mmCIF file of C-alpha atoms and ligand atoms in Angstrom:
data_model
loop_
_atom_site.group_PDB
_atom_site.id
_atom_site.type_symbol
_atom_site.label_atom_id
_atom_site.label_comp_id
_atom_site.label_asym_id
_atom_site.label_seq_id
_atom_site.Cartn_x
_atom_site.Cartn_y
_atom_site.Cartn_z
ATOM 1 C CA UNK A 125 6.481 -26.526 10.130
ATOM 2 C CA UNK A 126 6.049 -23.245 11.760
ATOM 3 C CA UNK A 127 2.919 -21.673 11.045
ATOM 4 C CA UNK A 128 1.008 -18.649 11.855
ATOM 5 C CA UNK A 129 -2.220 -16.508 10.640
ATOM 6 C CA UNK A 130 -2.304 -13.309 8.472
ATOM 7 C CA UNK A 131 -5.583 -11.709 8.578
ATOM 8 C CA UNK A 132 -6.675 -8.707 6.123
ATOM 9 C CA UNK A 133 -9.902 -6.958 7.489
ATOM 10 C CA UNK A 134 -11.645 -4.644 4.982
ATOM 11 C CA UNK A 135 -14.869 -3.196 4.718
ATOM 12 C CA UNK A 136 -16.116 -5.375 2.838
ATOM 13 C CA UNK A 137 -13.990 -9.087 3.093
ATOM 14 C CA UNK A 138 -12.533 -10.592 5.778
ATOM 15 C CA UNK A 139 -9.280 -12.281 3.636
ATOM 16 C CA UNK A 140 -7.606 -15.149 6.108
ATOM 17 C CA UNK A 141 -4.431 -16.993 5.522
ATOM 18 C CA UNK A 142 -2.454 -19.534 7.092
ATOM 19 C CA UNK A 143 1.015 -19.474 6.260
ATOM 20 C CA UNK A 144 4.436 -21.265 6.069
ATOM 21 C CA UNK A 145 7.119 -19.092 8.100
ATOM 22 C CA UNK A 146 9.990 -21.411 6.870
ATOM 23 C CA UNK A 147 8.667 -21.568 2.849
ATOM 24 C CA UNK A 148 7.886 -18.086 3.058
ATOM 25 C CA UNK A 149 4.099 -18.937 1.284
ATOM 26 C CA UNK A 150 0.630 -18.888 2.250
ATOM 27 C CA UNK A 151 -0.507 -22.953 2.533
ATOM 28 C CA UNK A 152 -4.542 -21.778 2.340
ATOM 29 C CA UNK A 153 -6.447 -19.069 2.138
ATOM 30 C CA UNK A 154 -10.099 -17.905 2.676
ATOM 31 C CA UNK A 155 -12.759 -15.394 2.779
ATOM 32 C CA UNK A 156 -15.729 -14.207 4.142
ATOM 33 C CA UNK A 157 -17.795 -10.955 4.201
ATOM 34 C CA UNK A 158 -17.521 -8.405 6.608
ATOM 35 C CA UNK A 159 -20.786 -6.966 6.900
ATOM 36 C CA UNK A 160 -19.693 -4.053 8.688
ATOM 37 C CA UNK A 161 -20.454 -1.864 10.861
ATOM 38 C CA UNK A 162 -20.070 -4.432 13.558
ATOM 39 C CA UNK A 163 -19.062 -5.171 17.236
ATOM 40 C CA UNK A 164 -15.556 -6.010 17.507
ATOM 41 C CA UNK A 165 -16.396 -9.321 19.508
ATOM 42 C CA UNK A 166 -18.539 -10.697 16.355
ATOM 43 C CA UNK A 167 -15.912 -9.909 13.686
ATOM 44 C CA UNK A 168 -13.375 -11.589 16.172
ATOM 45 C CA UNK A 169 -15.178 -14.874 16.081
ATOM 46 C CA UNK A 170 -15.981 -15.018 12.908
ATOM 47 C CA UNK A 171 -11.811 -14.604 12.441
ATOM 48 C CA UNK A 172 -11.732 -17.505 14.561
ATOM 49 C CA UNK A 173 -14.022 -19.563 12.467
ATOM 50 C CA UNK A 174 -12.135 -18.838 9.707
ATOM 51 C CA UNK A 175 -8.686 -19.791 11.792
ATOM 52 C CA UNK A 176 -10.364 -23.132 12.672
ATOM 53 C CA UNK A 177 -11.163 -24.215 8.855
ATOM 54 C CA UNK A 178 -7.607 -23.373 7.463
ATOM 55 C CA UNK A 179 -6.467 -25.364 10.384
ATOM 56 C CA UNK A 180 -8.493 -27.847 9.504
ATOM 57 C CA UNK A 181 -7.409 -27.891 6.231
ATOM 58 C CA UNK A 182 -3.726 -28.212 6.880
ATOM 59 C CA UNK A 183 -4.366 -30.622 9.351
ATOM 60 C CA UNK A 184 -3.072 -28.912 12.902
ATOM 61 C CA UNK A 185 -5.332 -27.826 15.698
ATOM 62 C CA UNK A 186 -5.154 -23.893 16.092
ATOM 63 C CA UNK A 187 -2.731 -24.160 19.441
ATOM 64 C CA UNK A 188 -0.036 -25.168 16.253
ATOM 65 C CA UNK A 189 0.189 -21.696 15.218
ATOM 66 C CA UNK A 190 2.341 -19.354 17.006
ATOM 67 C CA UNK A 191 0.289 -16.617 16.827
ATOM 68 C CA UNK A 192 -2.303 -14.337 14.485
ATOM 69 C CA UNK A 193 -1.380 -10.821 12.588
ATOM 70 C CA UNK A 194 -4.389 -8.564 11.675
ATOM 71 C CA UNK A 195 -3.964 -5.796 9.393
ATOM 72 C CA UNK A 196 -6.762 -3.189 9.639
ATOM 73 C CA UNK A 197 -8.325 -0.268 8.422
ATOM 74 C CA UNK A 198 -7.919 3.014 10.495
ATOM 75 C CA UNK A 199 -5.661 4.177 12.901
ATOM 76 C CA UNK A 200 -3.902 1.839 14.944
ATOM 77 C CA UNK A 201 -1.536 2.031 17.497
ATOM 78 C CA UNK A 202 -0.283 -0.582 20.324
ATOM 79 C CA UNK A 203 -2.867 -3.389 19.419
ATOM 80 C CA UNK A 204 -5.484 -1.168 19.393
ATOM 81 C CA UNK A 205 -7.904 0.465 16.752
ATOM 82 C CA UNK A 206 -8.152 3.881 17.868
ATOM 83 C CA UNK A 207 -10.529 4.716 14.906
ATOM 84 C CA UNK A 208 -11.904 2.935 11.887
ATOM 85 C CA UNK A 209 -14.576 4.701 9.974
ATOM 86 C CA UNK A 210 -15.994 2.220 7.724
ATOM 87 C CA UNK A 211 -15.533 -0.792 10.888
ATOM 88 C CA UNK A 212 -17.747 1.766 13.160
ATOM 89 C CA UNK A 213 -14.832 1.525 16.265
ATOM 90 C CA UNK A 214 -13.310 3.694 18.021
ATOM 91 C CA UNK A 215 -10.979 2.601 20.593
ATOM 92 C CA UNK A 216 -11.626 -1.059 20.548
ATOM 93 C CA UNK A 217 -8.725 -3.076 21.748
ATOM 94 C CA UNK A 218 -8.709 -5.386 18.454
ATOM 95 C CA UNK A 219 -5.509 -7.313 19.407
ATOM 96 C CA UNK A 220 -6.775 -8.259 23.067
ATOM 97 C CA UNK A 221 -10.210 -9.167 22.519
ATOM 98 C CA UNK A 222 -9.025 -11.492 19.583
ATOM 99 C CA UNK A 223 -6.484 -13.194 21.783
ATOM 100 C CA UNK A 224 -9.288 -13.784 24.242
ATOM 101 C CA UNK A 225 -11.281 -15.414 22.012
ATOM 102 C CA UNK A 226 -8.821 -17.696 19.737
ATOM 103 C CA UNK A 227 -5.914 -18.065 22.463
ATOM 104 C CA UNK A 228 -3.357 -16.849 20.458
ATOM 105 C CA UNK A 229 -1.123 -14.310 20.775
ATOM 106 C CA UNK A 230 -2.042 -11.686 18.526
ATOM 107 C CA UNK A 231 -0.455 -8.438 16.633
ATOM 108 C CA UNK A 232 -2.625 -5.689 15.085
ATOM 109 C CA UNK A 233 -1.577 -3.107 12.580
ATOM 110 C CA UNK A 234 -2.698 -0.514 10.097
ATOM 111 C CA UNK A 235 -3.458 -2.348 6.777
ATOM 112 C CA UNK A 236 -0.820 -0.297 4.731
ATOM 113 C CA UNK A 237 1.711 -0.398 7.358
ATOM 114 C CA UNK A 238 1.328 -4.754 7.131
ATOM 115 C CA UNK A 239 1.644 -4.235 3.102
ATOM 116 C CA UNK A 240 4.723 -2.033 3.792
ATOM 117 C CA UNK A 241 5.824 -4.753 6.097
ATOM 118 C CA UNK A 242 5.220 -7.512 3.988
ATOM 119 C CA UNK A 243 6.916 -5.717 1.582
ATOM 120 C CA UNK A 244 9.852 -4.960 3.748
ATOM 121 C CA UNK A 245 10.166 -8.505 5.012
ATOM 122 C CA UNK A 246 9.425 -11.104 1.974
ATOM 123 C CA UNK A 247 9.060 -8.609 -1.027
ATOM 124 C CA UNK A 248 11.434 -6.061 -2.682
ATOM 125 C CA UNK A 249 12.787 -4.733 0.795
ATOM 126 C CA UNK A 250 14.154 -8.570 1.599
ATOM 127 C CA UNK A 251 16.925 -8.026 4.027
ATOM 128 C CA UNK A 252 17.411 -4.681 4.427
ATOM 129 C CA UNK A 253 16.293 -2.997 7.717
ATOM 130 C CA UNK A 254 14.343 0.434 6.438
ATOM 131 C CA UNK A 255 11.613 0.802 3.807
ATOM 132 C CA UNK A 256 9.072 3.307 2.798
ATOM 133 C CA UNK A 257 5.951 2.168 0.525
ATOM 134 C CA UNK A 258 4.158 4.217 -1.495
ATOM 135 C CA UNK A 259 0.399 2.693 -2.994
ATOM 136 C CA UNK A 260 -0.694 4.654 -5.485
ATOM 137 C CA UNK A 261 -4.473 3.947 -5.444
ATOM 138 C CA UNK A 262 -7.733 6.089 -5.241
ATOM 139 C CA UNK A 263 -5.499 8.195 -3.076
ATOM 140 C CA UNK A 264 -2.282 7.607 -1.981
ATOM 141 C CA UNK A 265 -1.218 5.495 0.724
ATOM 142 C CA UNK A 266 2.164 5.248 2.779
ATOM 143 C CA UNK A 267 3.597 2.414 5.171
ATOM 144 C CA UNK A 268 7.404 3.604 7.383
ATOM 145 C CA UNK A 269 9.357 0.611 8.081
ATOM 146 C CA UNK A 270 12.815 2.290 9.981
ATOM 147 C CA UNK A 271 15.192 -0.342 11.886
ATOM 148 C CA UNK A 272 12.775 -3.542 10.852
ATOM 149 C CA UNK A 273 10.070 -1.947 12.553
ATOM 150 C CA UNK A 274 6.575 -0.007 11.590
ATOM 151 C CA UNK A 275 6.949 3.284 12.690
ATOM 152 C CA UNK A 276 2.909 4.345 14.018
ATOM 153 C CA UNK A 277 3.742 7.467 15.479
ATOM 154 C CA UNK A 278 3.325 8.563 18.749
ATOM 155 C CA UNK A 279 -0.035 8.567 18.129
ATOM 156 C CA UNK A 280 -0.865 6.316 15.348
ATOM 157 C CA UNK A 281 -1.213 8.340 12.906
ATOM 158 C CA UNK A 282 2.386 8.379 11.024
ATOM 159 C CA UNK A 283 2.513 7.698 7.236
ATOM 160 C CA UNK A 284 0.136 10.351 5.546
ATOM 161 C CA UNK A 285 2.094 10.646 2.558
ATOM 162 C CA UNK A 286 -0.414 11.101 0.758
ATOM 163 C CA UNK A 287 -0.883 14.519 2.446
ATOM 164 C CA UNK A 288 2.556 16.026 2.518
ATOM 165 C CA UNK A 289 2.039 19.212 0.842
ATOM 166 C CA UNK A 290 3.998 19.305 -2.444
ATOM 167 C CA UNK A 291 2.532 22.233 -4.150
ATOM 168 C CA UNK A 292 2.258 25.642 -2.342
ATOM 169 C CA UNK A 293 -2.123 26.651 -2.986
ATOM 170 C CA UNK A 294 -1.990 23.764 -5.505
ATOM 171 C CA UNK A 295 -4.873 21.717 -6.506
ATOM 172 C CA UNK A 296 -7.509 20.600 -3.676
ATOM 173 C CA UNK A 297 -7.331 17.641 -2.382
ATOM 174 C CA UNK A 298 -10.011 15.221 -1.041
ATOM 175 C CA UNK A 299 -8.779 15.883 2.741
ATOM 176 C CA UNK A 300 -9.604 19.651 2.450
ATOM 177 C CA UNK A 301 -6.166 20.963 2.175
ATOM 178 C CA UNK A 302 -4.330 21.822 -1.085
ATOM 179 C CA UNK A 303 -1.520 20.936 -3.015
ATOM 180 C CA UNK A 304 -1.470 17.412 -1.153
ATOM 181 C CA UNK A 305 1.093 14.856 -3.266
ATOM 182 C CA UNK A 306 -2.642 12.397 -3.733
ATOM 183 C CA UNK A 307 -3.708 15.446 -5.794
ATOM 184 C CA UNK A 308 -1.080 15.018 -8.153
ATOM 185 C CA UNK A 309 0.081 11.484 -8.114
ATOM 186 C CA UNK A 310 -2.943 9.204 -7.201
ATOM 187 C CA UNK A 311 -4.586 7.277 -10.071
ATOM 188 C CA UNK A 312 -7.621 9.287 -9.216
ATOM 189 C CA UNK A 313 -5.499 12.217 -10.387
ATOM 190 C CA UNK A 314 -3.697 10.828 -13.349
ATOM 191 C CA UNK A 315 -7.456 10.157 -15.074
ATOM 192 C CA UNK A 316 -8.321 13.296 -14.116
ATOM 193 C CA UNK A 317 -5.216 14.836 -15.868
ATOM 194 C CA UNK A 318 -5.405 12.236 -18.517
ATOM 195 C CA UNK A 319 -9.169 13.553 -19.221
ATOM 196 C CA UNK A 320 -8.330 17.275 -19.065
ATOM 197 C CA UNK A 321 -5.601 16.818 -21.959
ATOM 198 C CA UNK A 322 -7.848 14.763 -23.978
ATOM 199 C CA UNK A 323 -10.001 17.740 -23.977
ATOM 200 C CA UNK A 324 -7.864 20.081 -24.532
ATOM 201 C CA UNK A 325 -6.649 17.645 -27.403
ATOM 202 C CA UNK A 326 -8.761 15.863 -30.016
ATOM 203 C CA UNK A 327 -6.394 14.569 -32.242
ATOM 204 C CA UNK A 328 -4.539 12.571 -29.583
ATOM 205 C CA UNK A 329 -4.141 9.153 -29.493
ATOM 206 C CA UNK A 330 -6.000 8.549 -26.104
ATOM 207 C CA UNK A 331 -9.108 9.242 -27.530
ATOM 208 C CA UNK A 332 -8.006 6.306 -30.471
ATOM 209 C CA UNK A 333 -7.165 3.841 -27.094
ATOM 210 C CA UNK A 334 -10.009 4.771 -25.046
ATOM 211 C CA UNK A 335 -12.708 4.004 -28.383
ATOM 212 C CA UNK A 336 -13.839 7.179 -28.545
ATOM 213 C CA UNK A 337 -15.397 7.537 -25.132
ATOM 214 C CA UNK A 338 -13.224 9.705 -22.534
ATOM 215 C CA UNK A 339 -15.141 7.824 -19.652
ATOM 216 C CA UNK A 340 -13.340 4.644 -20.810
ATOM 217 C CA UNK A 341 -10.160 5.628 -19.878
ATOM 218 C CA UNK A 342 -8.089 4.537 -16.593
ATOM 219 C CA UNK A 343 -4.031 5.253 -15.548
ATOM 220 C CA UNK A 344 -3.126 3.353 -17.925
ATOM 221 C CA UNK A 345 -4.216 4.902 -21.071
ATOM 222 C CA UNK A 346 -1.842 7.973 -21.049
ATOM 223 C CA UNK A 347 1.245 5.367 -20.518
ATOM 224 C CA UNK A 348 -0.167 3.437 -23.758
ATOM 225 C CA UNK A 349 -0.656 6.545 -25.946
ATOM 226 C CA UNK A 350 2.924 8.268 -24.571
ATOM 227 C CA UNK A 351 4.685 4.651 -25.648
ATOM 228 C CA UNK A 352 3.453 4.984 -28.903
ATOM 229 C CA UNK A 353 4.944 9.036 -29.254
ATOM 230 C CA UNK A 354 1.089 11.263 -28.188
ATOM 231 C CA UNK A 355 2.083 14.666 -27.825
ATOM 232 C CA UNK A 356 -0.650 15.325 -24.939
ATOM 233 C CA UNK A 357 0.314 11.922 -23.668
ATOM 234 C CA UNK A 358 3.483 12.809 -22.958
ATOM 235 C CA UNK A 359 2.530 15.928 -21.385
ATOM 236 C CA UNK A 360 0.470 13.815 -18.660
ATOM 237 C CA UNK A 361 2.924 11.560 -18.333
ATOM 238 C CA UNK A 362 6.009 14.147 -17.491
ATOM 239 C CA UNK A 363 3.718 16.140 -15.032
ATOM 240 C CA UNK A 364 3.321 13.238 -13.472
ATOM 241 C CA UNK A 365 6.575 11.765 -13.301
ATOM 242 C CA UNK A 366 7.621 15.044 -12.454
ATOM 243 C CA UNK A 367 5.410 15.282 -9.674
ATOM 244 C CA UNK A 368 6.040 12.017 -8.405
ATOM 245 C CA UNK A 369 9.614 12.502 -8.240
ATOM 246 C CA UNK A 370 8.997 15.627 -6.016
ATOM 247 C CA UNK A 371 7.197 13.231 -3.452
ATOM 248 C CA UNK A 372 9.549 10.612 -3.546
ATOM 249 C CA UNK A 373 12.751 12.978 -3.430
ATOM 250 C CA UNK A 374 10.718 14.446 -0.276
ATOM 251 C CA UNK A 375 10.618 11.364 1.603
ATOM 252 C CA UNK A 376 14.080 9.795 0.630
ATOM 253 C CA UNK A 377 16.006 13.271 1.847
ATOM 254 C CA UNK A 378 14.037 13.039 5.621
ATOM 255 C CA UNK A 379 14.524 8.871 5.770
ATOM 256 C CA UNK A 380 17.189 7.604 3.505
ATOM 257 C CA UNK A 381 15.466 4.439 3.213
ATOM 258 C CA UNK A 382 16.893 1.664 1.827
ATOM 259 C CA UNK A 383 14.621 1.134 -0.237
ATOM 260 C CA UNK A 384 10.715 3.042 -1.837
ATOM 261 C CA UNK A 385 8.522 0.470 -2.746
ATOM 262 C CA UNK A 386 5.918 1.816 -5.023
ATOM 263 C CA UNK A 387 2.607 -0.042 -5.281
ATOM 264 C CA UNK A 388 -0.963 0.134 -6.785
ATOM 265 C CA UNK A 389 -2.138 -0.502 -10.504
ATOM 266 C CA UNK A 390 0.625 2.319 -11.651
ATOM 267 C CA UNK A 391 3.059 0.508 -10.933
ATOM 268 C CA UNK A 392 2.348 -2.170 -12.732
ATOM 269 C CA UNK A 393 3.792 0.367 -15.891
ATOM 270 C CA UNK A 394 6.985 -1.047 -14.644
ATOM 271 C CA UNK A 395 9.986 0.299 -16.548
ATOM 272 C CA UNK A 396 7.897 2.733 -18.482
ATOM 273 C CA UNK A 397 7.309 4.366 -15.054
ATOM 274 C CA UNK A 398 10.715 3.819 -13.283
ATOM 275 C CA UNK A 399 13.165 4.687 -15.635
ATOM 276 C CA UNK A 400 11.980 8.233 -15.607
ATOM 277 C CA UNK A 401 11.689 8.117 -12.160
ATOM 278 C CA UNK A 402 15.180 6.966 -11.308
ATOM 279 C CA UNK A 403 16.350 9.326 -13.970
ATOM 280 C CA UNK A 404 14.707 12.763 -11.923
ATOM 281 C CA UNK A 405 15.324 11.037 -8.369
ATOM 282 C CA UNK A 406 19.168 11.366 -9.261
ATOM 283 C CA UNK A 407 19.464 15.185 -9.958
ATOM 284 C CA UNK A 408 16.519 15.486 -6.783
ATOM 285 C CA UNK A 409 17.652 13.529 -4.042
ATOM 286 C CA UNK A 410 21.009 13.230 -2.167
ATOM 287 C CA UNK A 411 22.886 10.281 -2.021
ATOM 288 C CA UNK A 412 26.459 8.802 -3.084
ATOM 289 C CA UNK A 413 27.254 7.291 -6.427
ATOM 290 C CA UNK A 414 27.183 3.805 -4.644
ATOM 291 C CA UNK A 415 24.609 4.327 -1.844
ATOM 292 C CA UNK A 416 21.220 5.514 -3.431
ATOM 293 C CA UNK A 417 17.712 4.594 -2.236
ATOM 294 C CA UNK A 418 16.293 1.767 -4.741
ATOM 295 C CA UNK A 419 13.220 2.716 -6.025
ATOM 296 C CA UNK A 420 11.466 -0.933 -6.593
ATOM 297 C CA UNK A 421 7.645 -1.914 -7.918
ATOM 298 C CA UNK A 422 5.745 -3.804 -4.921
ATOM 299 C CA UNK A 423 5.913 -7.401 -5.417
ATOM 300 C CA UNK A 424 2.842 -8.010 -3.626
ATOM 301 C CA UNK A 425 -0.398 -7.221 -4.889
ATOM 302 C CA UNK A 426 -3.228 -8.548 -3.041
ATOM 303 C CA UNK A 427 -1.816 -10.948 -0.963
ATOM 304 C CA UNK A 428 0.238 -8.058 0.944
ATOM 305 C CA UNK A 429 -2.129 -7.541 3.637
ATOM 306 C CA UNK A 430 -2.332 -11.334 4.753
ATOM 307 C CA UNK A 431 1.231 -11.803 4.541
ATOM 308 C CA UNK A 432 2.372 -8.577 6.447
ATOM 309 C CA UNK A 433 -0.149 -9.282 9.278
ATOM 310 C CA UNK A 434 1.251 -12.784 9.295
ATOM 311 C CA UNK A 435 4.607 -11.630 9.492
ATOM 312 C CA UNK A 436 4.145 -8.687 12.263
ATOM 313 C CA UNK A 437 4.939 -11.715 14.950
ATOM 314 C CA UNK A 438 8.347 -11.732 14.138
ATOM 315 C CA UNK A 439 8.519 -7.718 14.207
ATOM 316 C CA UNK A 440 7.935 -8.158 18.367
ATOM 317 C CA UNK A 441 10.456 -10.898 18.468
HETATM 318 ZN ZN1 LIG B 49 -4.650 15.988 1.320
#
């Protein structure tokens, strides 16, 4: 069997995987907290410890895998982590110092460029060569895959989405700026629309599905009330479609990607959420009749990280 290691680092667990390159599957998995801030050097061996049990596990000594992915928070670029905030680095050369200590070869990226990977590799990108993920989260989060590769930047810090400006002195936005596409289309910002129209709207039905109690809503309450015909529902729900589709449109008219892979708990609306979509995206983005960007739901959801750090070996091939 060929086998190699995905590793997802957050701030708060370290997530470890050994997987099957041939099945395409991760064989065993394990965690362990983070406890960061922390040197680079202890995170790396406790990586390794981890390494050594799923080995263990399987069977095979750790010289049986071919080599170990990390995906990582920050900005990353060439192997190394040229700042993570909530890690407490700043220039630490992640992908060498981890080699040193396990004696594999090892591949470092930005933790939503490995989910776009992953994505682009084993999920709804599967053999094509370019693919753009979106993550609709507490903000929004992007991941460029062009020619089978992650594209970093010159600099590491490529795939911002979430900050291309699609509003002209539009709402704020966390990063200072204004008008940012996370203002509009983040699940942060859905609730927050999703409140404002319950507000401005007592007799909608979101106040029936959230019980009363407008902090007990989340992005998927407008969806719920708009299904069953809300009037303010519906509002939130067109904004935001609306909005999203300006986004999207954006990034499909620079890249032509093959495919957009949207992920995050909004996407889970599925067809509620891409028919709508698909319908705008054809009047907003160019394209032929046969040769159109698909516009997919991630098939990944937390295993994404693991697998696209497993998988960025075969990216340097
Ligand atoms: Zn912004």
């Amino acid at each position: 069997m060929k086998y190699c290691i995905g590793v997802d680092l957050g701030g708060t667990n370290i997530a470890v995987g050994l997987i099957d390159l041939d099945g395409r599957r991760i064989l065993h998995k394990k965690s362990v907290k983070t406890r960061a801030p922390r040197p680079c050097e202890e995170i790396s061996s406790d990586i390794k410890a981890v390494c050594l049990d799923l080995c263990q596990m399987e069977g095979i000594s750790l010289s049986d895998v071919l080599w170990i992915g990390i995906a990582t928070p920050g900005i990353v670029r060439a192997g190394v982590v040229i700042s993570a905030v909530n890690l407490g680095w700043s220039d630490e050369p992640f992908g060498e110092i981890l080699s040193r200590i396990t004696g594999r070869p090892t591949f470092v990226a930005n933790d939503a460029n490995a989910a776009a990977y992953a994505e682009a590799k084993w999920g709804c990108g599967v053999g094509e060569d370019s693919l753009i993920a979106i993550t609709l989260g507490t903000g929004i989060g992007g991941g460029i895959i062009l020619d089978g590769k992650i594209w970093e930047g010159f600099n590491g810090f490529a795939a911002e989405l979430g900050h291309m400006v699609i509003a002209v002195d539009g709402r704020h936005c966390a990063c200072g700026l204004r008008g940012c596409f996370e203002a509009y289309c983040s699940a942060t910002a859905l609730v927050h629309e999703t409140r404002r129209m319950m507000k401005l709207y007592p007799d909608s039905l979101m106040w029936e599905i959230a019980g009363g109690d407008i902090t007990r809503i989340d992005g998927r309450t407008a969806f719920k009330a708009n299904s069953r015909g809300d009037f303010a529902a519906h509002q939130v729900i067109e904004d935001f479609v609306n909005y999203l589709a300006i986004g999207i449109a954006n990034i499909i008219n620079i890249f032509q990607p093959s495919v957009v892979c949207l992920g995050g708990g909004i996407s889970g609306q599925g067809e509620e959420l891409m028919r709508p979509l698909r319908e705008r995206l054809r009047y907003t983005s160019f394209g032929t009749k046969d040769m159109r960007t698909r516009v997919e739901a991630a098939v990944y959801k937390n295993d994404a990280g693991i697998i696209g750090a497993g998988l960025l070996g075969i990216m340097e091939d």
